[in-house]
Short mmCIF file of C-alpha atoms in Angstrom, two decimals:
data_model
loop_
_atom_site.label_atom_id
_atom_site.label_comp_id
_atom_site.label_asym_id
_atom_site.label_seq_id
_atom_site.Cartn_x
_atom_site.Cartn_y
_atom_site.Cartn_z
CA UNK A 71 -18.74 9.61 147.57
CA UNK A 72 -15.07 9.24 148.81
CA UNK A 73 -14.51 6.03 147.27
CA UNK A 74 -16.18 6.86 144.17
CA UNK A 75 -13.73 9.62 144.02
CA UNK A 76 -10.78 7.81 144.51
CA UNK A 77 -11.55 5.36 142.16
CA UNK A 78 -12.12 7.76 139.58
CA UNK A 79 -9.04 9.51 140.44
CA UNK A 80 -7.00 6.18 139.96
CA UNK A 81 -8.44 5.70 136.62
CA UNK A 82 -7.27 9.04 135.37
CA UNK A 83 -3.79 8.27 136.65
CA UNK A 84 -4.15 5.11 134.81
CA UNK A 85 -5.18 6.81 131.62
CA UNK A 86 -2.30 9.21 132.05
CA UNK A 87 0.22 6.61 132.67
CA UNK A 88 -0.85 5.08 129.31
CA UNK A 89 -0.59 8.10 127.42
CA UNK A 90 2.83 9.00 128.77
CA UNK A 91 4.12 5.26 127.98
CA UNK A 92 2.70 5.32 124.37
CA UNK A 93 4.33 8.67 123.93
CA UNK A 94 7.86 7.28 124.95
CA UNK A 95 6.97 4.50 122.59
CA UNK A 96 6.59 6.76 119.81
CA UNK A 97 9.85 8.72 120.81
CA UNK A 98 11.50 5.70 120.73
CA UNK A 99 10.35 4.37 117.26
CA UNK A 100 11.05 8.06 116.01
CA UNK A 101 15.02 7.57 117.31
CA UNK A 102 15.23 4.01 116.18
CA UNK A 103 14.27 5.17 112.63
CA UNK A 104 16.45 8.26 112.88
CA UNK A 105 14.12 10.42 111.49
CA UNK A 106 13.80 14.43 112.55
CA UNK A 107 10.22 15.03 114.59
CA UNK A 108 10.76 18.50 113.36
CA UNK A 109 11.36 18.59 109.83
CA UNK A 110 11.22 14.87 108.86
CA UNK A 111 14.81 14.98 107.79
CA UNK A 112 16.82 11.63 107.44
CA UNK A 113 20.13 13.98 107.56
CA UNK A 114 21.17 12.95 110.76
CA UNK A 115 24.48 13.45 112.24
CA UNK A 116 26.58 11.87 115.60
CA UNK A 117 28.29 14.12 117.27
CA UNK A 118 30.62 12.15 119.41
CA UNK A 119 32.36 15.02 121.60
CA UNK A 120 28.89 16.41 122.97
CA UNK A 121 27.38 12.79 122.95
CA UNK A 122 24.19 13.61 120.89
CA UNK A 123 22.46 12.52 117.55
CA UNK A 124 21.47 15.80 116.09
CA UNK A 125 19.69 16.81 113.10
CA UNK A 126 22.15 18.47 110.51
CA UNK A 127 19.07 20.38 108.73
CA UNK A 128 16.97 21.97 111.56
CA UNK A 129 19.56 21.26 114.60
CA UNK A 130 17.10 19.35 116.74
CA UNK A 131 18.72 17.25 119.21
CA UNK A 132 16.88 13.77 119.02
CA UNK A 133 19.04 12.29 121.90
CA UNK A 134 21.66 12.87 124.37
CA UNK A 135 24.21 11.79 127.00
CA UNK A 136 24.90 8.65 124.79
CA UNK A 137 27.15 6.04 126.26
CA UNK A 138 30.51 5.09 124.49
CA UNK A 139 30.75 1.08 124.31
CA UNK A 140 33.97 1.20 122.77
CA UNK A 141 37.24 0.61 124.80
CA UNK A 142 38.86 2.93 127.13
CA UNK A 143 42.20 2.50 125.03
CA UNK A 144 43.36 3.35 121.89
CA UNK A 145 45.27 1.12 119.34
CA UNK A 146 47.34 2.25 116.33
CA UNK A 147 48.19 -0.62 114.91
CA UNK A 148 46.72 -4.57 114.57
CA UNK A 149 49.62 -5.88 117.26
CA UNK A 150 48.80 -2.96 119.85
CA UNK A 151 44.77 -3.91 119.38
CA UNK A 152 45.51 -7.51 120.02
CA UNK A 153 47.69 -7.01 123.14
CA UNK A 154 45.16 -4.62 124.94
CA UNK A 155 41.86 -6.34 123.97
CA UNK A 156 40.56 -8.10 127.09
CA UNK A 157 37.89 -10.03 125.13
CA UNK A 158 37.54 -13.24 123.61
CA UNK A 159 36.29 -14.22 119.87
CA UNK A 160 33.01 -12.33 118.88
CA UNK A 161 29.74 -14.25 118.76
CA UNK A 162 29.23 -16.13 115.48
CA UNK A 163 25.94 -17.69 114.41
CA UNK A 164 27.85 -20.39 112.66
CA UNK A 165 28.37 -22.43 116.07
CA UNK A 166 25.59 -23.83 117.97
CA UNK A 167 26.13 -22.13 121.03
CA UNK A 168 27.33 -18.94 119.16
CA UNK A 169 31.22 -19.32 120.60
CA UNK A 170 30.39 -18.58 123.85
CA UNK A 171 31.30 -21.91 125.69
CA UNK A 172 34.44 -22.32 126.72
CA UNK A 173 37.04 -24.73 125.01
CA UNK A 174 39.70 -26.75 126.51
CA UNK A 175 42.65 -26.63 124.59
CA UNK A 176 43.92 -30.46 123.63
CA UNK A 177 47.58 -29.72 124.17
CA UNK A 178 48.73 -30.79 127.44
CA UNK A 179 50.58 -27.53 128.00
CA UNK A 180 50.20 -24.90 130.76
CA UNK A 181 50.34 -21.14 129.88
CA UNK A 182 54.10 -21.06 130.02
CA UNK A 183 53.94 -23.72 127.08
CA UNK A 184 55.54 -26.79 129.92
CA UNK A 185 54.38 -29.87 129.94
CA UNK A 186 51.60 -30.75 132.61
CA UNK A 187 52.18 -33.82 134.99
CA UNK A 188 50.68 -37.16 134.59
CA UNK A 189 47.98 -36.52 137.28
CA UNK A 190 47.01 -33.14 135.65
CA UNK A 191 46.63 -34.84 132.05
CA UNK A 192 43.86 -37.20 133.57
CA UNK A 193 42.04 -34.71 135.08
CA UNK A 194 42.14 -32.61 131.97
CA UNK A 195 40.78 -35.75 129.69
CA UNK A 196 37.98 -35.92 131.99
CA UNK A 197 37.31 -32.27 131.82
CA UNK A 198 37.49 -32.33 128.11
CA UNK A 199 35.02 -35.28 128.13
CA UNK A 200 32.33 -33.57 130.38
CA UNK A 201 32.92 -30.49 128.48
CA UNK A 202 32.07 -32.05 125.19
CA UNK A 203 28.67 -33.22 126.80
CA UNK A 204 27.66 -30.07 128.12
CA UNK A 205 28.10 -28.37 124.85
CA UNK A 206 25.75 -30.29 123.15
CA UNK A 207 23.10 -31.05 126.17
CA UNK A 208 19.84 -32.43 124.05
CA UNK A 209 18.90 -33.43 120.75
CA UNK A 210 17.62 -30.12 119.41
CA UNK A 211 21.30 -28.74 120.31
CA UNK A 212 22.96 -31.85 118.65
CA UNK A 213 20.77 -31.63 115.27
CA UNK A 214 21.77 -27.94 115.34
CA UNK A 215 25.40 -28.56 115.71
CA UNK A 216 25.09 -31.18 112.77
CA UNK A 217 23.35 -29.01 110.32
CA UNK A 218 25.90 -25.92 111.08
CA UNK A 219 28.63 -28.32 110.39
CA UNK A 220 27.20 -29.62 107.32
CA UNK A 221 26.57 -25.90 106.17
CA UNK A 222 30.07 -24.92 106.90
CA UNK A 223 31.39 -27.86 105.18
CA UNK A 224 29.47 -26.89 101.87
CA UNK A 225 30.61 -23.25 102.24
CA UNK A 226 34.13 -24.59 102.27
CA UNK A 227 34.03 -26.37 99.25
CA UNK A 228 32.43 -23.66 97.43
CA UNK A 229 34.95 -20.92 98.57
CA UNK A 230 31.87 -18.63 100.13
CA UNK A 231 32.83 -15.77 102.25
CA UNK A 232 32.14 -15.23 106.10
CA UNK A 233 28.90 -12.76 105.99
CA UNK A 234 27.45 -15.61 103.64
CA UNK A 235 27.95 -18.37 106.37
CA UNK A 236 26.38 -15.87 108.93
CA UNK A 237 23.54 -15.35 106.93
CA UNK A 238 22.80 -18.61 106.05
CA UNK A 239 23.33 -19.84 109.57
CA UNK A 240 20.85 -17.15 110.66
CA UNK A 241 18.20 -18.49 108.53
CA UNK A 242 18.74 -21.72 109.43
CA UNK A 243 18.00 -20.92 113.15
CA UNK A 244 15.11 -18.85 111.88
CA UNK A 245 13.47 -21.87 110.07
CA UNK A 246 14.51 -24.15 113.36
CA UNK A 247 12.56 -21.59 115.66
CA UNK A 248 9.45 -21.55 113.22
CA UNK A 249 9.66 -25.34 113.06
CA UNK A 250 10.23 -25.81 109.53
CA UNK A 251 12.78 -28.45 109.78
CA UNK A 252 10.13 -31.28 110.76
CA UNK A 253 9.42 -33.65 107.70
CA UNK A 254 12.68 -32.14 106.00
CA UNK A 255 16.39 -33.54 105.67
CA UNK A 256 18.59 -31.33 107.34
CA UNK A 257 21.13 -31.36 104.42
CA UNK A 258 18.53 -30.09 102.28
CA UNK A 259 17.50 -27.22 104.35
CA UNK A 260 20.88 -26.32 104.96
CA UNK A 261 21.57 -26.21 101.21
CA UNK A 262 18.61 -24.29 100.91
CA UNK A 263 19.51 -21.71 103.47
CA UNK A 264 22.98 -21.35 101.93
CA UNK A 265 21.58 -20.72 98.62
CA UNK A 266 19.58 -17.94 99.84
CA UNK A 267 22.19 -16.45 101.50
CA UNK A 268 24.36 -16.35 98.89
CA UNK A 269 21.38 -14.46 96.51
CA UNK A 270 20.82 -12.16 99.74
CA UNK A 271 24.84 -11.30 99.68
CA UNK A 272 25.00 -10.78 95.96
CA UNK A 273 27.74 -14.00 95.85
CA UNK A 274 25.31 -16.01 93.61
CA UNK A 275 25.81 -19.82 92.95
CA UNK A 276 23.91 -21.92 91.01
CA UNK A 277 21.58 -24.90 92.13
CA UNK A 278 23.78 -27.37 90.58
CA UNK A 279 27.16 -25.99 91.74
CA UNK A 280 25.63 -26.38 95.50
CA UNK A 281 23.79 -29.88 94.73
CA UNK A 282 27.09 -30.93 93.44
CA UNK A 283 28.98 -30.58 97.08
CA UNK A 284 25.75 -31.08 98.97
CA UNK A 285 24.31 -34.77 99.96
CA UNK A 286 21.05 -34.00 98.13
CA UNK A 287 19.90 -33.41 94.55
CA UNK A 288 19.35 -29.96 93.02
CA UNK A 289 15.40 -30.93 93.01
CA UNK A 290 15.03 -31.22 96.75
CA UNK A 291 17.39 -28.14 97.25
CA UNK A 292 14.98 -25.98 94.72
CA UNK A 293 11.75 -27.18 96.45
CA UNK A 294 13.26 -26.36 100.23
CA UNK A 295 14.51 -22.87 98.74
CA UNK A 296 11.08 -21.92 97.86
CA UNK A 297 9.50 -23.12 100.76
CA UNK A 298 11.85 -21.44 103.17
CA UNK A 299 11.35 -17.66 101.41
CA UNK A 300 7.61 -18.23 101.52
CA UNK A 301 7.30 -19.16 105.21
CA UNK A 302 10.39 -16.71 106.35
CA UNK A 303 8.94 -14.05 104.41
CA UNK A 304 12.30 -13.42 102.31
CA UNK A 305 11.76 -11.41 98.59
CA UNK A 306 14.43 -11.47 96.47
CA UNK A 307 14.84 -10.33 93.29
CA UNK A 308 15.83 -12.61 90.05
CA UNK A 309 19.40 -12.88 89.87
CA UNK A 310 21.37 -10.48 87.86
CA UNK A 311 23.95 -11.95 85.19
CA UNK A 312 26.21 -9.04 86.08
CA UNK A 313 26.93 -10.85 89.43
CA UNK A 314 28.39 -13.86 87.89
CA UNK A 315 30.79 -11.93 85.66
CA UNK A 316 33.59 -11.19 88.14
CA UNK A 317 33.93 -15.02 89.14
CA UNK A 318 33.63 -16.51 85.31
CA UNK A 319 36.16 -13.91 84.25
CA UNK A 320 38.54 -14.71 87.38
CA UNK A 321 38.48 -18.31 86.38
CA UNK A 322 39.03 -17.55 82.81
CA UNK A 323 42.29 -15.29 83.72
CA UNK A 324 40.56 -12.77 81.64
CA UNK A 325 42.15 -9.01 82.25
CA UNK A 326 39.86 -6.01 83.79
CA UNK A 327 39.05 -4.55 80.74
CA UNK A 328 37.32 -7.59 79.50
CA UNK A 329 35.00 -7.79 82.51
CA UNK A 330 34.46 -3.87 82.24
CA UNK A 331 32.95 -4.41 78.69
CA UNK A 332 31.06 -7.43 79.60
CA UNK A 333 29.27 -5.71 82.53
CA UNK A 334 28.56 -2.69 79.97
CA UNK A 335 27.06 -5.27 77.74
CA UNK A 336 24.97 -6.53 80.39
CA UNK A 337 23.71 -3.55 81.46
CA UNK A 338 22.76 -2.37 77.89
CA UNK A 339 21.06 -5.60 77.49
CA UNK A 340 19.03 -4.97 80.54
CA UNK A 341 17.75 -1.72 79.76
CA UNK A 342 16.54 -3.35 76.18
CA UNK A 343 15.00 -6.51 78.30
CA UNK A 344 17.23 -9.21 76.78
CA UNK A 345 18.05 -10.84 79.95
CA UNK A 346 14.78 -11.30 81.28
CA UNK A 347 13.28 -14.53 81.21
CA UNK A 348 16.82 -16.07 80.17
CA UNK A 349 19.05 -17.93 82.54
CA UNK A 350 21.79 -15.58 84.08
CA UNK A 351 24.68 -17.79 83.50
CA UNK A 352 24.20 -17.97 80.09
CA UNK A 353 23.74 -14.69 79.51
CA UNK A 354 26.74 -13.74 81.54
CA UNK A 355 28.85 -16.31 79.70
CA UNK A 356 27.96 -14.79 76.35
CA UNK A 357 28.39 -11.79 77.20
CA UNK A 358 32.41 -12.64 78.58
CA UNK A 359 32.81 -14.41 75.43
CA UNK A 360 32.01 -11.09 73.04
CA UNK A 361 34.12 -8.94 75.47
CA UNK A 362 37.04 -11.50 75.12
CA UNK A 363 36.76 -11.43 71.32
CA UNK A 364 36.63 -7.56 71.02
CA UNK A 365 39.38 -7.11 73.45
CA UNK A 366 42.07 -9.71 71.64
CA UNK A 367 41.81 -11.96 74.65
CA UNK A 368 39.46 -14.56 72.84
CA UNK A 369 38.42 -17.57 74.98
CA UNK A 370 36.51 -20.51 73.19
CA UNK A 371 32.87 -21.23 73.66
CA UNK A 372 34.01 -24.42 75.27
CA UNK A 373 36.08 -22.90 77.71
CA UNK A 374 33.58 -20.40 78.75
CA UNK A 375 30.88 -23.03 78.81
CA UNK A 376 32.89 -25.08 81.10
CA UNK A 377 33.47 -22.42 83.70
CA UNK A 378 29.51 -21.24 83.63
CA UNK A 379 28.20 -24.57 83.77
CA UNK A 380 26.38 -24.37 80.63
CA UNK A 381 26.15 -25.65 77.16
CA UNK A 382 27.92 -24.21 73.92
CA UNK A 383 24.64 -24.09 72.33
CA UNK A 384 23.11 -21.97 74.88
CA UNK A 385 26.27 -19.53 74.75
CA UNK A 386 25.45 -19.59 70.67
CA UNK A 387 21.89 -18.39 71.15
CA UNK A 388 22.80 -15.45 73.56
CA UNK A 389 25.88 -14.67 71.40
CA UNK A 390 23.63 -14.05 68.34
CA UNK A 391 20.70 -12.11 70.41
CA UNK A 392 23.05 -10.01 72.07
CA UNK A 393 25.17 -9.07 68.71
CA UNK A 394 22.20 -8.39 66.94
CA UNK A 395 19.94 -6.30 69.18
CA UNK A 396 23.10 -4.42 70.36
CA UNK A 397 24.46 -3.82 67.10
CA UNK A 398 28.14 -5.29 68.18
CA UNK A 399 30.40 -5.95 65.33
CA UNK A 400 32.52 -9.23 65.99
CA UNK A 401 34.71 -10.58 63.78
CA UNK A 402 35.73 -14.03 64.63
#
């Protein structure tokens, strides 16, 4: 009888521990979502003086005794920040080892800028050689290093910002983890990941632009892009013509008034459904052409077509649709 009661007590204790763990998990989920458990408000503020996270509506304390992960020093300009910081470069996904490994400088000088002796040079030469071998140890790391260098090369030729490169590297790493690279070219997957990152970051580039600087054709990039979005569950809205306007206007040396007018035209066109089912670059080019004529800084259809990568016929067709349906009076 005693053994049975002990076993029953043990089962009850296990069930209680399970309930406690489940309740803790629920609390952690609520804290991560930053939603007040009492009034379900999302108006959450962080009180750094008391180290608490508080609901601004009902005053409920969601978290307390928070740790300050920042530095213990203060800096009032960039020079002070550089002098006082004691860490290296931040983690980056554009390097196969995330930039965490040590790099031995190629200059044969010490920390004071003086030349190193011949014996030390031979030793440094051997260290550099082994460092290169250690950084890329197996075939998977070698392939990843090659893919990320190819991705960086394409991004440099297209003049893409840093956040696009980081997103593209994260997408490529996700494809490697799921085994989606096997049977496909590294260049094709890298170009498709970069195209998806451009659309995610609202820095659109057309498939033709990416295919022009990559080592694969447009058809393969498009096929690989559709495969990646399906397998990685990436849901992207169709590209808006407004996203292309700043770049096209900048390349045509048009003033800000023309750019604003073109965006206003495209907003009215999207409200009336004139942009759906049509190429975004052609619609954007036609809106820029109309805006340039209205503001007296006219660019020819040939100039706009060369920048947008479309034909003059496309610009004329979109131009006629926009002027007719939006009642825009343009005198050529």
